[in-house]
CSV table of C-alpha atoms and ligand atoms in Angstrom, one decimal:
chain,number,residue,atom,x,y,z
A,1077,MET,CA,-23.4,0.5,-16.6
A,1078,THR,CA,-20.1,2.4,-17.0
A,1079,GLY,CA,-18.6,-1.1,-17.4
A,1080,SER,CA,-15.3,0.0,-18.7
A,1081,HIS,CA,-14.1,1.1,-15.2
A,1082,ALA,CA,-13.2,-1.4,-12.6
A,1083,ILE,CA,-13.6,1.2,-9.9
A,1084,GLU,CA,-14.9,4.7,-9.9
A,1085,THR,CA,-15.5,7.2,-7.1
A,1086,GLN,CA,-17.9,10.1,-7.5
A,1087,SER,CA,-17.2,13.1,-5.3
A,1088,LEU,CA,-16.2,10.8,-2.5
A,1089,THR,CA,-15.9,12.7,0.7
A,1090,LEU,CA,-14.9,11.7,4.2
A,1091,ARG,CA,-15.0,14.0,7.2
A,1092,TYR,CA,-13.7,13.3,10.7
A,1093,GLY,CA,-15.9,15.7,12.7
A,1094,ASN,CA,-15.3,19.1,11.1
A,1095,PHE,CA,-12.1,18.0,9.4
A,1096,THR,CA,-12.4,17.0,5.7
A,1097,ALA,CA,-9.9,14.2,5.1
A,1098,VAL,CA,-11.2,13.3,1.6
A,1099,ASP,CA,-12.7,16.1,-0.3
A,1100,ALA,CA,-14.9,15.2,-3.3
A,1101,VAL,CA,-12.5,12.8,-4.9
A,1102,SER,CA,-13.6,11.6,-8.3
A,1103,LEU,CA,-11.4,8.9,-9.7
A,1104,LYS,CA,-11.9,6.4,-12.5
A,1105,VAL,CA,-9.6,3.3,-12.8
A,1106,PRO,CA,-10.1,1.2,-15.9
A,1107,ASN,CA,-10.1,-2.6,-15.9
A,1108,GLY,CA,-6.7,-4.1,-15.5
A,1109,ALA,CA,-5.0,-0.8,-14.7
A,1110,ARG,CA,-2.0,-0.4,-12.4
A,1111,HIS,CA,-2.9,2.9,-10.8
A,1112,ALA,CA,-1.0,4.7,-8.0
A,1113,ILE,CA,-2.1,7.3,-5.5
A,1114,ILE,CA,0.6,9.5,-4.2
A,1115,GLY,CA,0.7,12.5,-1.9
A,1116,PRO,CA,2.4,13.8,1.2
A,1117,ASN,CA,1.8,12.3,4.6
A,1118,GLY,CA,-1.7,13.2,5.9
A,1119,ALA,CA,-3.0,13.9,2.4
A,1120,GLY,CA,-5.9,11.5,3.0
A,1121,LYS,CA,-4.7,8.5,0.9
A,1122,THR,CA,-5.5,5.9,3.5
A,1123,SER,CA,-8.8,7.7,4.4
A,1124,PHE,CA,-9.7,7.6,0.7
A,1125,VAL,CA,-9.0,3.9,0.4
A,1126,SER,CA,-11.0,3.3,3.7
A,1127,ALA,CA,-14.0,5.1,2.3
A,1128,LEU,CA,-13.6,3.3,-1.0
A,1129,THR,CA,-13.5,-0.2,0.5
A,1130,GLY,CA,-16.2,0.6,3.1
A,1131,SER,CA,-14.0,0.1,6.1
A,1132,VAL,CA,-15.2,3.6,7.1
A,1133,ARG,CA,-18.5,5.1,6.1
A,1134,ALA,CA,-18.1,7.9,3.6
A,1135,THR,CA,-19.7,11.2,4.5
A,1136,SER,CA,-21.0,11.6,0.9
A,1137,GLY,CA,-20.3,10.6,-2.6
A,1138,GLY,CA,-20.4,7.3,-4.5
A,1139,VAL,CA,-18.4,4.3,-5.2
A,1140,LEU,CA,-19.0,2.1,-8.3
A,1141,LEU,CA,-17.4,-1.3,-8.8
A,1142,GLY,CA,-17.6,-2.5,-12.3
A,1143,GLY,CA,-20.3,0.1,-12.9
A,1144,GLN,CA,-22.4,-1.1,-10.0
A,1145,ASP,CA,-23.1,1.3,-7.1
A,1146,VAL,CA,-21.7,-0.3,-4.0
A,1147,SER,CA,-21.8,2.9,-1.8
A,1148,ARG,CA,-24.4,1.4,0.5
A,1149,LEU,CA,-22.8,-2.0,0.9
A,1150,SER,CA,-20.7,-3.0,3.9
A,1151,GLN,CA,-17.0,-3.7,3.5
A,1152,ALA,CA,-17.7,-7.5,3.6
A,1153,GLN,CA,-20.3,-7.1,0.9
A,1154,ARG,CA,-17.9,-5.1,-1.3
A,1155,VAL,CA,-15.3,-7.9,-0.8
A,1156,ARG,CA,-17.9,-10.3,-2.1
A,1157,GLN,CA,-18.4,-8.0,-5.1
A,1158,GLY,CA,-14.7,-8.3,-5.9
A,1159,LEU,CA,-13.1,-5.4,-4.0
A,1160,ALA,CA,-10.2,-6.5,-1.7
A,1161,ARG,CA,-7.5,-4.7,0.2
A,1162,THR,CA,-4.3,-6.1,1.8
A,1163,PHE,CA,-4.4,-6.9,5.5
A,1164,GLN,CA,-1.9,-5.8,8.1
A,1165,ILE,CA,1.1,-7.9,9.1
A,1166,ASN,CA,-0.2,-8.8,12.5
A,1167,GLN,CA,-3.0,-10.9,11.0
A,1168,LEU,CA,-0.5,-13.6,10.0
A,1169,PHE,CA,0.0,-16.6,12.4
A,1170,THR,CA,3.8,-16.5,12.7
A,1171,GLY,CA,4.0,-20.0,14.2
A,1172,LEU,CA,2.2,-21.6,11.3
A,1173,THR,CA,3.6,-22.3,7.9
A,1174,VAL,CA,3.0,-20.2,4.9
A,1175,LEU,CA,0.6,-22.8,3.4
A,1176,GLN,CA,-1.3,-23.1,6.8
A,1177,ASN,CA,-1.7,-19.4,6.9
A,1178,ILE,CA,-3.3,-19.3,3.5
A,1179,GLN,CA,-5.5,-22.3,4.4
A,1180,MET,CA,-6.6,-20.5,7.6
A,1181,ALA,CA,-7.7,-17.6,5.4
A,1182,LEU,CA,-9.6,-19.8,3.1
A,1183,ILE,CA,-11.3,-21.5,6.0
A,1184,GLU,CA,-12.3,-18.1,7.5
A,1185,GLN,CA,-13.6,-17.0,4.1
A,1186,GLU,CA,-15.8,-20.1,3.7
A,1187,GLY,CA,-17.2,-19.7,7.1
A,1188,LEU,CA,-16.6,-22.0,10.1
A,1189,SER,CA,-19.9,-23.8,9.8
A,1190,GLN,CA,-19.1,-25.0,6.4
A,1191,VAL,CA,-15.7,-26.3,7.5
A,1192,PHE,CA,-17.4,-28.2,10.3
A,1193,TRP,CA,-19.5,-30.1,7.8
A,1194,ARG,CA,-16.7,-30.7,5.5
A,1195,ALA,CA,-15.1,-34.2,5.4
A,1196,ILE,CA,-11.4,-34.4,6.1
A,1197,PRO,CA,-10.5,-35.3,2.5
A,1198,SER,CA,-11.8,-31.9,1.3
A,1199,ARG,CA,-8.8,-30.4,3.1
A,1200,GLY,CA,-6.7,-31.6,0.2
A,1201,HIS,CA,-8.7,-29.3,-2.0
A,1202,LEU,CA,-8.0,-26.4,0.4
A,1203,ALA,CA,-4.3,-27.1,0.1
A,1204,ASP,CA,-4.5,-27.0,-3.7
A,1205,GLU,CA,-6.3,-23.7,-3.6
A,1206,ALA,CA,-3.8,-22.3,-1.1
A,1207,ARG,CA,-0.9,-23.4,-3.4
A,1208,ALA,CA,-2.6,-21.7,-6.4
A,1209,LEU,CA,-2.7,-18.5,-4.4
A,1210,LEU,CA,0.9,-18.8,-3.3
A,1211,ALA,CA,1.8,-19.3,-7.0
A,1212,LEU,CA,0.3,-15.9,-7.8
A,1213,VAL,CA,2.9,-14.3,-5.6
A,1214,GLN,CA,5.6,-16.8,-6.6
A,1215,LEU,CA,6.0,-18.2,-3.0
A,1216,GLU,CA,5.4,-21.9,-3.8
A,1217,SER,CA,8.8,-22.9,-2.6
A,1218,PHE,CA,8.2,-21.4,0.8
A,1219,GLU,CA,4.9,-23.3,1.5
A,1220,SER,CA,6.4,-25.3,4.4
A,1221,THR,CA,8.3,-22.5,5.9
A,1222,PRO,CA,7.0,-21.0,9.2
A,1223,VAL,CA,6.0,-17.4,8.7
A,1224,ALA,CA,8.3,-16.4,11.6
A,1225,SER,CA,11.3,-17.5,9.4
A,1226,LEU,CA,10.3,-15.4,6.4
A,1227,ALA,CA,11.9,-12.1,5.5
A,1228,TYR,CA,9.5,-9.2,6.0
A,1229,GLY,CA,9.1,-8.7,2.2
A,1230,GLN,CA,8.0,-12.3,1.9
A,1231,ARG,CA,5.5,-11.9,4.8
A,1232,ARG,CA,4.0,-9.1,2.9
A,1233,LEU,CA,3.6,-11.3,-0.1
A,1234,VAL,CA,1.8,-13.9,2.1
A,1235,GLU,CA,-0.6,-11.1,3.1
A,1236,ILE,CA,-1.2,-10.3,-0.5
A,1237,ALA,CA,-1.9,-14.0,-1.3
A,1238,ILE,CA,-4.4,-13.9,1.6
A,1239,ALA,CA,-6.1,-10.9,0.1
A,1240,LEU,CA,-6.2,-12.8,-3.2
A,1241,ALA,CA,-8.2,-15.6,-1.6
A,1242,THR,CA,-11.4,-13.6,-2.2
A,1243,ARG,CA,-10.6,-13.7,-5.9
A,1244,PRO,CA,-10.8,-9.9,-6.2
A,1245,LYS,CA,-11.3,-8.0,-9.5
A,1246,VAL,CA,-9.8,-5.0,-7.8
A,1247,LEU,CA,-7.0,-5.2,-5.3
A,1248,ILE,CA,-6.1,-2.2,-3.2
A,1249,LEU,CA,-2.7,-2.0,-1.6
A,1250,ASP,CA,-1.9,0.7,1.0
A,1251,GLU,CA,1.9,1.0,1.1
A,1252,PRO,CA,2.6,-2.7,0.5
A,1253,ALA,CA,6.3,-2.1,1.1
A,1254,ALA,CA,5.9,-0.1,4.3
A,1255,GLY,CA,8.1,-1.5,7.1
A,1256,VAL,CA,10.0,-3.7,4.7
A,1257,PRO,CA,13.8,-3.2,4.2
A,1258,ALA,CA,14.3,-1.1,1.0
A,1259,ALA,CA,16.1,-3.9,-0.7
A,1260,GLN,CA,12.9,-6.0,-0.5
A,1261,SER,CA,10.5,-3.3,-1.8
A,1262,GLU,CA,11.3,-3.9,-5.4
A,1263,LEU,CA,10.6,-7.6,-5.1
A,1264,ILE,CA,7.2,-6.9,-3.6
A,1265,PHE,CA,6.4,-4.6,-6.5
A,1266,GLU,CA,7.7,-7.0,-9.1
A,1267,ARG,CA,5.5,-9.7,-7.8
A,1268,ILE,CA,2.5,-7.4,-7.6
A,1269,SER,CA,3.0,-6.2,-11.1
A,1270,ALA,CA,3.1,-9.9,-12.3
A,1271,LEU,CA,-0.4,-10.6,-10.9
A,1272,PRO,CA,-3.0,-11.5,-13.6
A,1273,LYS,CA,-3.4,-8.6,-16.1
A,1274,ASP,CA,-7.2,-8.6,-15.7
A,1275,MET,CA,-6.9,-7.8,-12.0
A,1276,THR,CA,-7.1,-4.0,-11.4
A,1277,LEU,CA,-4.5,-2.8,-8.9
A,1278,LEU,CA,-4.8,0.5,-7.0
A,1279,PHE,CA,-1.8,1.1,-4.8
A,1280,ILE,CA,-0.5,3.8,-2.4
A,1281,GLU,CA,3.3,4.1,-2.3
A,1282,HIS,CA,5.6,6.9,-1.1
A,1283,ASP,CA,8.8,5.7,-2.9
A,1284,MET,CA,8.7,7.7,-6.1
A,1285,ASN,CA,11.1,5.4,-7.9
A,1286,LEU,CA,8.8,2.4,-7.3
A,1287,VAL,CA,5.7,4.5,-8.3
A,1288,PHE,CA,7.3,5.7,-11.6
A,1289,ARG,CA,8.4,2.2,-12.4
A,1290,PHE,CA,5.3,0.2,-11.6
A,1291,ALA,CA,2.3,2.6,-12.1
A,1292,GLU,CA,0.7,3.2,-15.5
A,1293,ARG,CA,-1.2,6.2,-14.1
A,1294,ILE,CA,-0.7,8.3,-11.0
A,1295,SER,CA,-3.2,10.4,-9.1
A,1296,VAL,CA,-1.8,13.0,-6.8
A,1297,LEU,CA,-3.8,13.7,-3.6
A,1298,VAL,CA,-3.0,16.9,-1.6
A,1299,SER,CA,-5.0,18.0,1.5
A,1300,GLY,CA,-7.8,15.6,0.6
A,1301,SER,CA,-8.2,16.8,-3.0
A,1302,LEU,CA,-7.0,15.4,-6.2
A,1303,MET,CA,-4.4,17.8,-7.5
A,1304,THR,CA,-3.7,16.1,-10.8
A,1305,GLU,CA,-3.5,12.7,-12.6
A,1306,GLY,CA,-1.3,11.5,-15.4
A,1307,THR,CA,1.3,9.1,-16.6
A,1308,PRO,CA,4.6,8.7,-14.7
A,1309,ALA,CA,6.3,10.9,-17.3
A,1310,GLU,CA,3.6,13.6,-16.9
A,1311,ILE,CA,3.7,13.5,-13.1
A,1312,ARG,CA,7.5,13.6,-13.0
A,1313,ALA,CA,7.5,16.7,-15.2
A,1314,ASP,CA,4.7,18.5,-13.2
A,1315,ASP,CA,6.1,21.4,-11.3
A,1316,ARG,CA,3.2,21.5,-8.8
A,1317,VAL,CA,3.8,17.9,-7.8
A,1318,ARG,CA,7.5,18.7,-7.5
A,1319,GLU,CA,6.8,21.6,-5.2
A,1320,VAL,CA,4.5,19.6,-3.0
A,1321,TYR,CA,7.2,17.0,-2.5
A,1322,LEU,CA,10.2,19.3,-2.4
A,1323,GLY,CA,8.5,21.3,0.3
A,1324,ARG,CA,8.7,18.2,2.5
A,1325,ARG,CA,11.6,16.3,3.9
A,1326,GLY,CA,14.0,13.9,2.2
A,1327,HIS,CA,12.4,10.6,1.4
A,1328,HIS,CA,9.5,12.2,-0.5
A,1329,ALA,CA,11.8,14.1,-2.9
A,1330,LEU,CA,11.5,13.2,-6.5
A,1331,ALA,CA,14.5,11.3,-7.8
B,1829,ADP,N1,-9.8,8.2,12.4
B,1829,ADP,C1,-9.4,9.5,12.3
B,1829,ADP,N2,-10.0,10.5,13.0
B,1829,ADP,C2,-9.6,11.8,12.8
B,1829,ADP,N3,-8.6,12.2,11.9
B,1829,ADP,C3,-8.1,11.2,11.2
B,1829,ADP,C4,-8.4,9.8,11.3
B,1829,ADP,N4,-7.7,9.1,10.4
B,1829,ADP,C5,-6.9,10.0,9.8
B,1829,ADP,N5,-7.1,11.3,10.2
B,1829,ADP,C6,-6.5,12.5,9.7
B,1829,ADP,O1,-6.9,12.6,8.4
B,1829,ADP,C7,-5.8,13.1,7.6
B,1829,ADP,C8,-5.5,12.1,6.5
B,1829,ADP,O2,-4.9,11.0,7.1
B,1829,ADP,P1,-4.6,9.7,6.2
B,1829,ADP,O3,-5.8,9.3,5.4
B,1829,ADP,O4,-4.0,8.7,7.1
B,1829,ADP,O5,-3.5,10.3,5.3
B,1829,ADP,P2,-2.3,9.6,4.4
B,1829,ADP,O6,-2.7,8.1,4.3
B,1829,ADP,O7,-2.3,10.3,3.1
B,1829,ADP,O8,-1.0,9.8,5.1
B,1829,ADP,C9,-4.6,13.3,8.6
B,1829,ADP,O9,-4.6,14.7,8.9
B,1829,ADP,C10,-5.0,12.5,9.7
B,1829,ADP,O10,-4.5,13.0,10.9
B,1830,MG,MG1,-1.6,6.3,4.8
C-alpha cells in the first residue's frame, strides 16, 4: 500500500484512435490535498479525469485509489471505492426543490428496489441526509427553493452536493465554475475549499486567479503530458508555463 496518496496515476495513457490525448501521466495527490490541473484548451485535462474516474477506458497505465489498484474497475465501482466527480448541470430536476433534488440522488444511489421496500417514515431519514449534504455546500437556507429559481453558481453547488452523496474520499471537479457568471465563481471555490479537510479535491480550472488562490499544488498539462508541478508561487514564476499561456488568447493569460 502506498497509503499516503489518496489518488495516484501511473503512466496513465488515453488514445482516441491514433491520437494520444493523455500521454503517460503520473500524478500523486496526497490525502486531503487541494490539487489543480491546468493547461490550455485541448491539453487533455478532461480526458485525463475521464480515464482516472473510469468513465472512459484508459489505453494503458494504472490508477490507485488509497493505494489500491482500481484500474480494472468500472466507473460505478470506483465511485463505491470513494472516487466521485461532479455531474453536469442538465442532471438537475429544475422543477423540483433543492432538497428534493438531493433526495432523488440519494434514492438513485440506494437503488430503486430498496426504496420500494422502504416504509414511508424512512423518507424522513433521507431528508436529514439530504440536509447534511446541503450543509456541506452551505445551501441549507435554499432547501425549499426550486432549482429553476437558483443562480447558476448555486445550481453548481447543488451538483456538488449530489456528488457528495456517495461520501467520496476523492472528489474531482472539472471546471466547476464553467458557465457561471464570473461574480459567482469565487463563491463556488470558497464553498469547495470549505469542504471537510480529509476530503481530497482534484480540480480543473482555467481562471488562474482562482487556481492560485485555492490550489495548494498545481500540475500543468500540455499536449497530454505533464509539463511541471509545483506550488502556486512556483507555477506563477515558471517561464515555460507563462509561455504556454501567453501564446494563447486573453482569458488564459496569467494575472
Ligand atoms: N471522444 C473523443 N474522441 C476523439 N478526440 C477527443 C475526444 N475527446 C477529446 N478529444 C480530443 O482530445 C484532446 C484533449 O481534449 P480534452 O481532454 O477535452 O482537453 P481539455 O479538457 O484539456 O480541454 C483534444 O484535442 C480533443 O479534441
Ligand atoms: Mg476540459
